[in-house]
Amino acid sequence: MLSTPAREFPAALAFVVVPAPGEVAAALEERVASLEARLSDLDVDLAATAEFLPRLFLVESEYQRAMVMAR
C-alpha cells in the first residue's frame, strides 16, 4: 500500500513501523517514481493539447495533475 498511489496511503502510514526500514524506503521510492511518471505523462498530454485548445478545455487535465501532485 505504501508503493501504490491510492487513497489508502494514509492508512498504510499507520503500519509503517511493521516492515523493515529498507522495505519502507524502497516502497516509498517506488511510489515517488510512479507519481513522477504519471506527472510526466500528464505534462506531455497538456503540452500537446495546449497548442490548439483554449485553457478552458484543459481544466480536467490540470485538475488531474494537481491531484497527482497532492498524493
Short mmCIF file of C-alpha atoms in Angstrom, two decimals, residues 1-6 9 24-40 68-69 71:
data_model
loop_
_atom_site.label_atom_id
_atom_site.label_comp_id
_atom_site.label_asym_id
_atom_site.label_seq_id
_atom_site.Cartn_x
_atom_site.Cartn_y
_atom_site.Cartn_z
CA MET A 1 0.00 0.00 0.00
CA LEU A 2 2.94 2.36 0.51
CA SER A 3 4.26 1.95 -3.00
CA THR A 4 0.95 2.37 -4.82
CA PRO A 5 -0.52 5.85 -5.25
CA ALA A 6 -4.02 5.33 -3.87
CA PHE A 9 -1.96 5.76 1.63
CA VAL A 24 9.60 1.16 3.66
CA ALA A 25 12.19 3.29 1.86
CA ALA A 26 12.02 1.08 -1.24
CA ALA A 27 8.21 1.20 -1.27
CA LEU A 28 8.19 5.00 -0.93
CA GLU A 29 10.81 5.36 -3.68
CA GLU A 30 8.63 3.19 -5.94
CA ARG A 31 5.67 5.42 -5.10
CA VAL A 32 7.62 8.57 -5.98
CA ALA A 33 8.79 7.07 -9.28
CA SER A 34 5.22 6.11 -10.17
CA LEU A 35 3.88 9.57 -9.38
CA GLU A 36 6.70 11.27 -11.30
CA ALA A 37 5.99 9.08 -14.34
CA ARG A 38 2.29 9.95 -14.15
CA LEU A 39 3.09 13.67 -13.90
CA SER A 40 5.40 13.41 -16.88
CA VAL A 68 -1.35 13.56 -8.60
CA MET A 69 0.89 16.26 -7.11
CA ARG A 71 -0.53 12.39 -3.47
#
